[in-house]
Short mmCIF file of C-alpha atoms and ligand atoms in Angstrom, two decimals:
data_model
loop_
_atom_site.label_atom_id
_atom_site.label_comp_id
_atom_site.label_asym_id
_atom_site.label_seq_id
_atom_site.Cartn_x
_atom_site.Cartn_y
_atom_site.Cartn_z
CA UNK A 1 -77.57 -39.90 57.05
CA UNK A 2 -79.98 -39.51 60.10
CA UNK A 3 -78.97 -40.04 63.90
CA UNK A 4 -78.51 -43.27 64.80
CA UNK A 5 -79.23 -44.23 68.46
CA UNK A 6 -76.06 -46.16 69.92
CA UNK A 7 -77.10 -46.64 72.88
CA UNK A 8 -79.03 -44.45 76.11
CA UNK A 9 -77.90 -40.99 75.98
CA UNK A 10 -75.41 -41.79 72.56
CA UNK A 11 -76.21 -41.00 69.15
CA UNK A 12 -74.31 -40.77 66.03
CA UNK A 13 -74.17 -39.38 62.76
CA UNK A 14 -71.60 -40.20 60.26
CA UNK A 15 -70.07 -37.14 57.68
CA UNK A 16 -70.03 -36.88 54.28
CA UNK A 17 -66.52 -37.28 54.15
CA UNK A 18 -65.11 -40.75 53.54
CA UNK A 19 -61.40 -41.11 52.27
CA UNK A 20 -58.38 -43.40 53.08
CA UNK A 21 -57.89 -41.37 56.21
CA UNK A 22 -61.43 -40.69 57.56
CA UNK A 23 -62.57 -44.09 56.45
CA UNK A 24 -66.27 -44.25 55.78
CA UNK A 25 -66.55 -40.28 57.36
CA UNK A 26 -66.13 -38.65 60.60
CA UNK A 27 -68.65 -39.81 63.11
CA UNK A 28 -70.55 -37.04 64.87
CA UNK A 29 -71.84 -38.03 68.13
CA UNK A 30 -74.89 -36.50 69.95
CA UNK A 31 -74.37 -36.83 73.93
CA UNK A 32 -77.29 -37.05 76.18
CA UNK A 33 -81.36 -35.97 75.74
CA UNK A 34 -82.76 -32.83 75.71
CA UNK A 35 -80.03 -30.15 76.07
CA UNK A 36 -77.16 -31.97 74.44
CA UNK A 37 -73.59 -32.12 73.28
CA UNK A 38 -72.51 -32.51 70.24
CA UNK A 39 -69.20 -33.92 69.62
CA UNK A 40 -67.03 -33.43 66.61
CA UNK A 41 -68.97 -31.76 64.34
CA UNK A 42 -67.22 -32.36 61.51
CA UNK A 43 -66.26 -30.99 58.42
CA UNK A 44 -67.99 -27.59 57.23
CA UNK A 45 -70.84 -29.51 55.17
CA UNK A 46 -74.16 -27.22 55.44
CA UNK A 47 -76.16 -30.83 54.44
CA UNK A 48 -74.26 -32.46 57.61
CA UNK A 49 -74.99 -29.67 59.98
CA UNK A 50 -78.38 -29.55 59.14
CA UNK A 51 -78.60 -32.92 59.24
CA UNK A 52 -77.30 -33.13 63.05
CA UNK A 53 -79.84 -30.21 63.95
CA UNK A 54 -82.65 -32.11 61.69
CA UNK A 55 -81.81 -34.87 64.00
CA UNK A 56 -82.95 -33.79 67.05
CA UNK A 57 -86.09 -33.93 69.21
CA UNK A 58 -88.02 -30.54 68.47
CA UNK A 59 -87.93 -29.51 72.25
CA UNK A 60 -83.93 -30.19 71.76
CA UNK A 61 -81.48 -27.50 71.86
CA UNK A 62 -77.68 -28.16 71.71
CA UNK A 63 -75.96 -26.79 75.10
CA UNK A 64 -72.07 -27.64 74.36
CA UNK A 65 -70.26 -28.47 71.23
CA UNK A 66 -67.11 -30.52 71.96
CA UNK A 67 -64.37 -30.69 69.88
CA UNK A 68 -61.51 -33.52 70.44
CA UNK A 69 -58.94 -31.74 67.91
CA UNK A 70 -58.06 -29.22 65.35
CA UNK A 71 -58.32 -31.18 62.21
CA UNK A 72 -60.67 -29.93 59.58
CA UNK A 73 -62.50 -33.05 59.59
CA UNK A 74 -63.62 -32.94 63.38
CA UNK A 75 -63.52 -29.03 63.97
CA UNK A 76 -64.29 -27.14 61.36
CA UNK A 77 -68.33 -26.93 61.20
CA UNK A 78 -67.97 -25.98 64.63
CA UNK A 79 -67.86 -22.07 64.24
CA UNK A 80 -71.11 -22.28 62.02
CA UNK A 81 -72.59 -25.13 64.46
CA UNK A 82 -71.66 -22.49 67.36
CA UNK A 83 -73.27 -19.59 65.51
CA UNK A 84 -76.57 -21.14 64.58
CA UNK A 85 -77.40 -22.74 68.19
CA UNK A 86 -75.27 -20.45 70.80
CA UNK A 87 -73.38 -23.28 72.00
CA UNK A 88 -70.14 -22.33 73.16
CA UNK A 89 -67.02 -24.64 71.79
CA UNK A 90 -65.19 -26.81 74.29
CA UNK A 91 -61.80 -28.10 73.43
CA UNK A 92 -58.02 -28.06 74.81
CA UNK A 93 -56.75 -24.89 72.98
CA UNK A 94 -55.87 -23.41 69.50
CA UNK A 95 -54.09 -26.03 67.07
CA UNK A 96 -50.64 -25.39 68.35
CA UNK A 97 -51.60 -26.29 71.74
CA UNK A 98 -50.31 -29.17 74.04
CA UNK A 99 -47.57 -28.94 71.44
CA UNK A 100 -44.06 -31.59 72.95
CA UNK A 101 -40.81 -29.66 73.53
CA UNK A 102 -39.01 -31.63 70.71
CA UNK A 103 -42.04 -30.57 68.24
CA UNK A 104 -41.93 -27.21 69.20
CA UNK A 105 -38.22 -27.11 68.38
CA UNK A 106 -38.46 -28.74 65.16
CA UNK A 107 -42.05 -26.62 64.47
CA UNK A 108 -39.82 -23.19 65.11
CA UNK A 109 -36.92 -24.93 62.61
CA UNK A 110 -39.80 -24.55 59.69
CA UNK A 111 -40.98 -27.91 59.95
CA UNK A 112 -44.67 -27.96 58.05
CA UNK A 113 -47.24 -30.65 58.84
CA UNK A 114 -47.43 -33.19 56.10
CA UNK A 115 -50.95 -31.29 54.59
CA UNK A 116 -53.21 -33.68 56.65
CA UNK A 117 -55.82 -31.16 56.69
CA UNK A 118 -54.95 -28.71 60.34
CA UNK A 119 -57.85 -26.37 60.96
CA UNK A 120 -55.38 -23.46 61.26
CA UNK A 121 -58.55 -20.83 62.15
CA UNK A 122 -60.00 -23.30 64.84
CA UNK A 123 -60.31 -21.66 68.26
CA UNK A 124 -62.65 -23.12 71.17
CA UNK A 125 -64.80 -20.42 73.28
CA UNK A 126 -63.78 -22.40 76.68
CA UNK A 127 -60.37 -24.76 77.33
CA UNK A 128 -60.89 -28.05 79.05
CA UNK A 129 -57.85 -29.34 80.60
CA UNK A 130 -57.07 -32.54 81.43
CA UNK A 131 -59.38 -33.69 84.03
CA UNK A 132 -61.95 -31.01 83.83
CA UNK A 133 -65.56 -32.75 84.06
CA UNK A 134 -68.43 -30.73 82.05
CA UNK A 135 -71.73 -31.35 82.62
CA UNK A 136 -74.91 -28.56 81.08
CA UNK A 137 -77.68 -31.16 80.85
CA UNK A 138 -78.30 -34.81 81.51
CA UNK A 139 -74.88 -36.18 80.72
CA UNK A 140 -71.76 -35.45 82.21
CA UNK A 141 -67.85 -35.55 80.60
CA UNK A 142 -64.27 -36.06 81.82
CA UNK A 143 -61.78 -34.08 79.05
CA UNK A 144 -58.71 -36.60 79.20
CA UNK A 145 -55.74 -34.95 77.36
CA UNK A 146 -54.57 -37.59 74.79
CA UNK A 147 -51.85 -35.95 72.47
CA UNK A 148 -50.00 -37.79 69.65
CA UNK A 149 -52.17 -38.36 67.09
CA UNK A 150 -52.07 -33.96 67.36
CA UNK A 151 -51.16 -31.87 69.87
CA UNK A 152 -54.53 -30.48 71.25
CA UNK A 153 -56.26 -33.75 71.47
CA UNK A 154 -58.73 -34.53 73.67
CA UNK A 155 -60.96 -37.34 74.51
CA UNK A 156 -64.21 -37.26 77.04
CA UNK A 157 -64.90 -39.93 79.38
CA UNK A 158 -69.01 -40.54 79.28
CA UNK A 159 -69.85 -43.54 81.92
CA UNK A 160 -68.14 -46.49 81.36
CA UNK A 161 -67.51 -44.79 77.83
CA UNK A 162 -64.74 -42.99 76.34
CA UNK A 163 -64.58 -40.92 72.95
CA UNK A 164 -61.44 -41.33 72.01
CA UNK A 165 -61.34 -38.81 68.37
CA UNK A 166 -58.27 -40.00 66.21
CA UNK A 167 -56.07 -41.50 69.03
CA UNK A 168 -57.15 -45.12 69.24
CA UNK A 169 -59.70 -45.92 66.34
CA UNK A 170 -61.13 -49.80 65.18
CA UNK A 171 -60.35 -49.89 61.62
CA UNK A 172 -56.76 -48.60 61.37
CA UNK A 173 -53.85 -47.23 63.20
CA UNK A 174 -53.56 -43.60 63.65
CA UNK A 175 -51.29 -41.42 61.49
CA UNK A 176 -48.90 -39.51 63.86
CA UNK A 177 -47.49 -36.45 61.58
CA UNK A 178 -45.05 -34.37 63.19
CA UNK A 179 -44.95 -31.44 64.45
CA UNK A 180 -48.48 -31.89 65.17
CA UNK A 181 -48.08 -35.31 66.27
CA UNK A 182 -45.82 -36.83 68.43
CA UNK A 183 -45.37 -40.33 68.84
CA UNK A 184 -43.77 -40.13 72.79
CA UNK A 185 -46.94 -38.57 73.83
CA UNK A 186 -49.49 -40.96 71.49
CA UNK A 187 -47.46 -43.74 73.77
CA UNK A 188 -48.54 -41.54 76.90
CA UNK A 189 -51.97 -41.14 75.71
CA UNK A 190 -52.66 -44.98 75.33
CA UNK A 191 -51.60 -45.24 79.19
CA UNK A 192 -53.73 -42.81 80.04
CA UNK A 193 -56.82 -44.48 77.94
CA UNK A 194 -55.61 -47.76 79.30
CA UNK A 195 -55.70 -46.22 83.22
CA UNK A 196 -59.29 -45.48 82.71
CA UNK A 197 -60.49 -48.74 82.57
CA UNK A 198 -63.04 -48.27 80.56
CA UNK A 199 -66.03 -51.01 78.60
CA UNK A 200 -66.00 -49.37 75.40
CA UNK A 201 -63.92 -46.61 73.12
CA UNK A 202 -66.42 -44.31 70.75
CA UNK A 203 -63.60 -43.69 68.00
CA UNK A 204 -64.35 -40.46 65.91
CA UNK A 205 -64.02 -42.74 62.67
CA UNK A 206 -65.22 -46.17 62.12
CA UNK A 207 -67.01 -48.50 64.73
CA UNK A 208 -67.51 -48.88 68.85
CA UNK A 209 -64.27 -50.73 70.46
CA UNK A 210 -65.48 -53.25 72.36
CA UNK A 211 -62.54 -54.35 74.18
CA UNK A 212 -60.64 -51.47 74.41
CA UNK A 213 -57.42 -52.99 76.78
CA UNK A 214 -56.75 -55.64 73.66
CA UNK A 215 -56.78 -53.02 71.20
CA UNK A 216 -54.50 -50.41 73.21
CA UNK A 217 -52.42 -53.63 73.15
CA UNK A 218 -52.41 -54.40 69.91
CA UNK A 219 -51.79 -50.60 68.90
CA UNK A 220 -48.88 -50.60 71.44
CA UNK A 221 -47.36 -53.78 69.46
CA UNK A 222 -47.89 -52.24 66.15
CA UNK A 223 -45.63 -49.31 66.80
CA UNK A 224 -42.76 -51.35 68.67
CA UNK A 225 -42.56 -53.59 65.48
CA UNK A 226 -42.30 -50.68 63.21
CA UNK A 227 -39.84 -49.58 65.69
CA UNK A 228 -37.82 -52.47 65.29
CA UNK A 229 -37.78 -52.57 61.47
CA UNK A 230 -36.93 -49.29 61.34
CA UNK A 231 -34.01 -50.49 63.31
CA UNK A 232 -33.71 -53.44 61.46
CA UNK A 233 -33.49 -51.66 58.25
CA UNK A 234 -30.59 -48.86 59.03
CA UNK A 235 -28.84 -51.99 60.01
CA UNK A 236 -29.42 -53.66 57.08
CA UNK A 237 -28.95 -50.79 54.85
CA UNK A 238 -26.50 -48.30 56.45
CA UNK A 239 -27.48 -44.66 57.14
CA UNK A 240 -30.94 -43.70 54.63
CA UNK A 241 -33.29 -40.49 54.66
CA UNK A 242 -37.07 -41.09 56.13
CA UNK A 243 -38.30 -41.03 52.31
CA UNK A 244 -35.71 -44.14 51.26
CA UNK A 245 -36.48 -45.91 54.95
CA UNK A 246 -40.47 -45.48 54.24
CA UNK A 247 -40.28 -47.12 50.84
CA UNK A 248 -38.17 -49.40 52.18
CA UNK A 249 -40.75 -50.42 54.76
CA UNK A 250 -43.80 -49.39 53.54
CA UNK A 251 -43.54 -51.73 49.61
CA UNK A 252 -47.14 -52.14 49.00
CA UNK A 253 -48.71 -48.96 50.51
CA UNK A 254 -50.86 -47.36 48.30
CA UNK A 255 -49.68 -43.94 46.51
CA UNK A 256 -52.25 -41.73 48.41
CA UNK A 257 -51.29 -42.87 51.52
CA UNK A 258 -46.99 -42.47 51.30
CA UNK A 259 -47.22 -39.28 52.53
CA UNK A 260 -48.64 -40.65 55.78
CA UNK A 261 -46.34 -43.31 56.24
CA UNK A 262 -43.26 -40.72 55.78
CA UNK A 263 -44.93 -38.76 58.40
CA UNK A 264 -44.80 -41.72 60.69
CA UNK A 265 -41.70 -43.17 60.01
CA UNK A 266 -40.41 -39.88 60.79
CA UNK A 267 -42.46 -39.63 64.19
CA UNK A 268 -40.68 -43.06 65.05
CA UNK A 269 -37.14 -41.48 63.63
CA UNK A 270 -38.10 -38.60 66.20
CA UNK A 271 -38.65 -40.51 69.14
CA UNK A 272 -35.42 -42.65 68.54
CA UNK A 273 -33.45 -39.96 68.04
CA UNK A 274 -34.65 -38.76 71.47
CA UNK A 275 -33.45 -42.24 72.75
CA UNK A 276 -30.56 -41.74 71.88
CA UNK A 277 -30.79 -44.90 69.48
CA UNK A 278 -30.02 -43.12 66.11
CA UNK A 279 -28.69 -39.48 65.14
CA UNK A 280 -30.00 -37.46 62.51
CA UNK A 281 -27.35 -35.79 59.96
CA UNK A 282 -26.70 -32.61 59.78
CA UNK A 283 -29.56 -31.56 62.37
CA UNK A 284 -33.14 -33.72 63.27
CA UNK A 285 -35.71 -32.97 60.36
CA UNK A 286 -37.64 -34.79 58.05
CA UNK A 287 -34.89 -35.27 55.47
CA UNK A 288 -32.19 -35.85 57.27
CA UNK A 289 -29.65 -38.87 56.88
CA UNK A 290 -30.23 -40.78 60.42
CA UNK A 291 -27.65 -43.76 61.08
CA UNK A 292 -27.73 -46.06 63.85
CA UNK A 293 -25.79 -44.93 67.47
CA UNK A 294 -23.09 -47.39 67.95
CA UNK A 295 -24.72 -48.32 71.14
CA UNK A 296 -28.14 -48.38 69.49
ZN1 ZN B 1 -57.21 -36.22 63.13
#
C-alpha cells in the first residue's frame, strides 16, 4: 500500500490488518503537507510504518502522531513511529481513561474485556482533552472526546472534517465491549458528532461518510431496535443469561464474531439495568440472570 491522496491536506494508508473487525485494515491517515500528523498508526507492522514514512515528500518530517484510542490496531506502532521521527503522541490518556462510573465498578468487580485486542502498554506523551485544538504545521485539529466504542476515545475535527476512529464507521456498527466500552456514553458521543455539523466522517476502518447526520441516524436506530428485542426477548422467554439472550438474537452470526455480539448485548443489558428496565441476578456482570422490572 502507498498513500493515497483523499483530498487537500488528507492522505491515507490502509494496514496490513484486515479481519471481521478491522474490515479491509486500519486506515492510517496523513494530516496536512510538510510537517504533518499522522493519525492512527496502526498496528506494530515494520512494512506499514515504513510504508507511511516511505510515503512522504523527502523534505517531510512528521510533527504529531495522533492516536484516537488504545486498541492495538490504531495505537500500537505508535511508540516505534514516535521513536524513529521524535514526534510526540497525542491522545486522551492511558487505556483506562475516560473510563464511566458503572464500568469502573464492574472493571474493579474483575470484569475482563472480551480479548478485543486493548493496547494495555499504550501511553500518549501529551493528553488532549475534549476541546483542545492542536495545530504544529499547516493543519489544525479539534480533539472531541467520543467514548463508547472505548473509554479513551477520541476523534479530531479537521475543517469541515471529522476522524471519527471506531465510533461511527461506514461498513458496520461498532462493537461496544464493556468495561472498555460503554454504550450510555457511545449514545453521548453520537450527539456530540452530530452537534458538530460536520460534511464528512474519516472512519479509522473502511470508507469516507458522506452524509454523516443519516448515518448517526441510522446507528442511533440500530441500537434502539436491539434494545427493544432484547426487551422483546426476556418477555418472550422469561429471565436468560447474556450468552442464551445473544444466541437468541444473534441466529446467524458467524462463530468468530459471538464473542462480539455477547459483548454488546451485555453493553445494552448494562445500560438497561441502569434504567432501571431490567435487574441483573445475583449482582450486574456478564453472566448474570437479568429479568425484566415489573415496570419495565
Ligand atoms: Zn477499536
Amino acid at each position: 500500500m502507498a498513500l493515497e491522496q483523499l483530498t487537500e491536506g488528507i492522505r491515507r494508508i490502509v494496514a496490513p490488518n484486515p479481519s471481521p473487525l478491522t474490515y479491509h485494515g486500519t486506515n492510517t491517515y496523513v494530516l496536512g503537507n510538510g510537517r504533518v500528523a499522522v493519525l492512527d498508526p496502526g498496528p506494530e507492522i515494520a512494512t506499514h510504518l515504513q510504508a507511511i514514512l516511505d510515503g512522504l515528500g523527502t523534505a517531510e518530517t512528521v510533527a504529531a502522531i495522533l492516536v484516537t484510542h488504545a486498541h492495538l490496531d490504531h495505537s500500537e506502532g505508535a511508540r516505534t513511529l514516535a521513536t524513529r521521527t521524535g514526534a510526540p503522541v497525542f491522545a486522551y490518556g492511558p487505556p483506562q481513561a475516560g473510563r464511566s462510573a458503572v464500568m469502573e465498578t464492574l472493571a474493579a468487580e474483575g470484569l475482563a474485556g472480551g480479548g478485543e485486542g486493548v493496547d494495555a502498554s499504550f501511553f500518549p506523551d501529551q493528553v488532549l482533552g475534549h476541546g483542545t485544538r492542536l495545530s504544529l504545521g499547516d493543519w489544525a485539529v479539534t480533539a472531541l472526546f467520543t467514548p463508547g466504542h472505548f473509554c479513551n476515545h477520541l476523534s479530531f475535527r479537521m475543517g469541515e472534517a471529522i476522524f471519527t476512529g471506531d465510533v461511527v464507521m461506514g461498513w458496520s456498527s461498532t462493537l461496544i465491549s464493556p468495561p472498555d466500552g460503554d454504550l450510555g456514553d457511545y449514545y453521548e458521543s453520537l450527539d456530540v458528532l452530530a452537534a458538530e455539523n460536520a460534511q464528512v466522517f474519516y472512519p479509522a476502518h473502511g470508507d469516507p461518510i458522506t452524509d454523516p447526520a443519516a448515518r448517526l441516524a441510522e446507528l442511533r436506530a440500530h441500537r434502539a431496535a436491539r434494545t427493544e428485542q432484547i426487551l422483546a426477548t426476556l418477555a418472550d422467554q422469561g429471565p436468560a443469561t447474556t450468552t442464551a439472550l445473544t444466541a437468541a438474537i444473534y441466529t446467524d452470526t458467524p462463530p468468530d464474531l459471538q464473542f462480539a455480539a455477547r459483548r454488546n448485548v451485555f453493553a445494552h443489558l448494562v445500560e438497561l439495568e441502569k434504567a432501571g428496565r431490567v435487574s441483573a441476578t445475583p449482582t450486574l456482570a456478564s453472566e448474570a440472570v437479568f429479568m425484566l422490572c415489573p415496570s419495565g
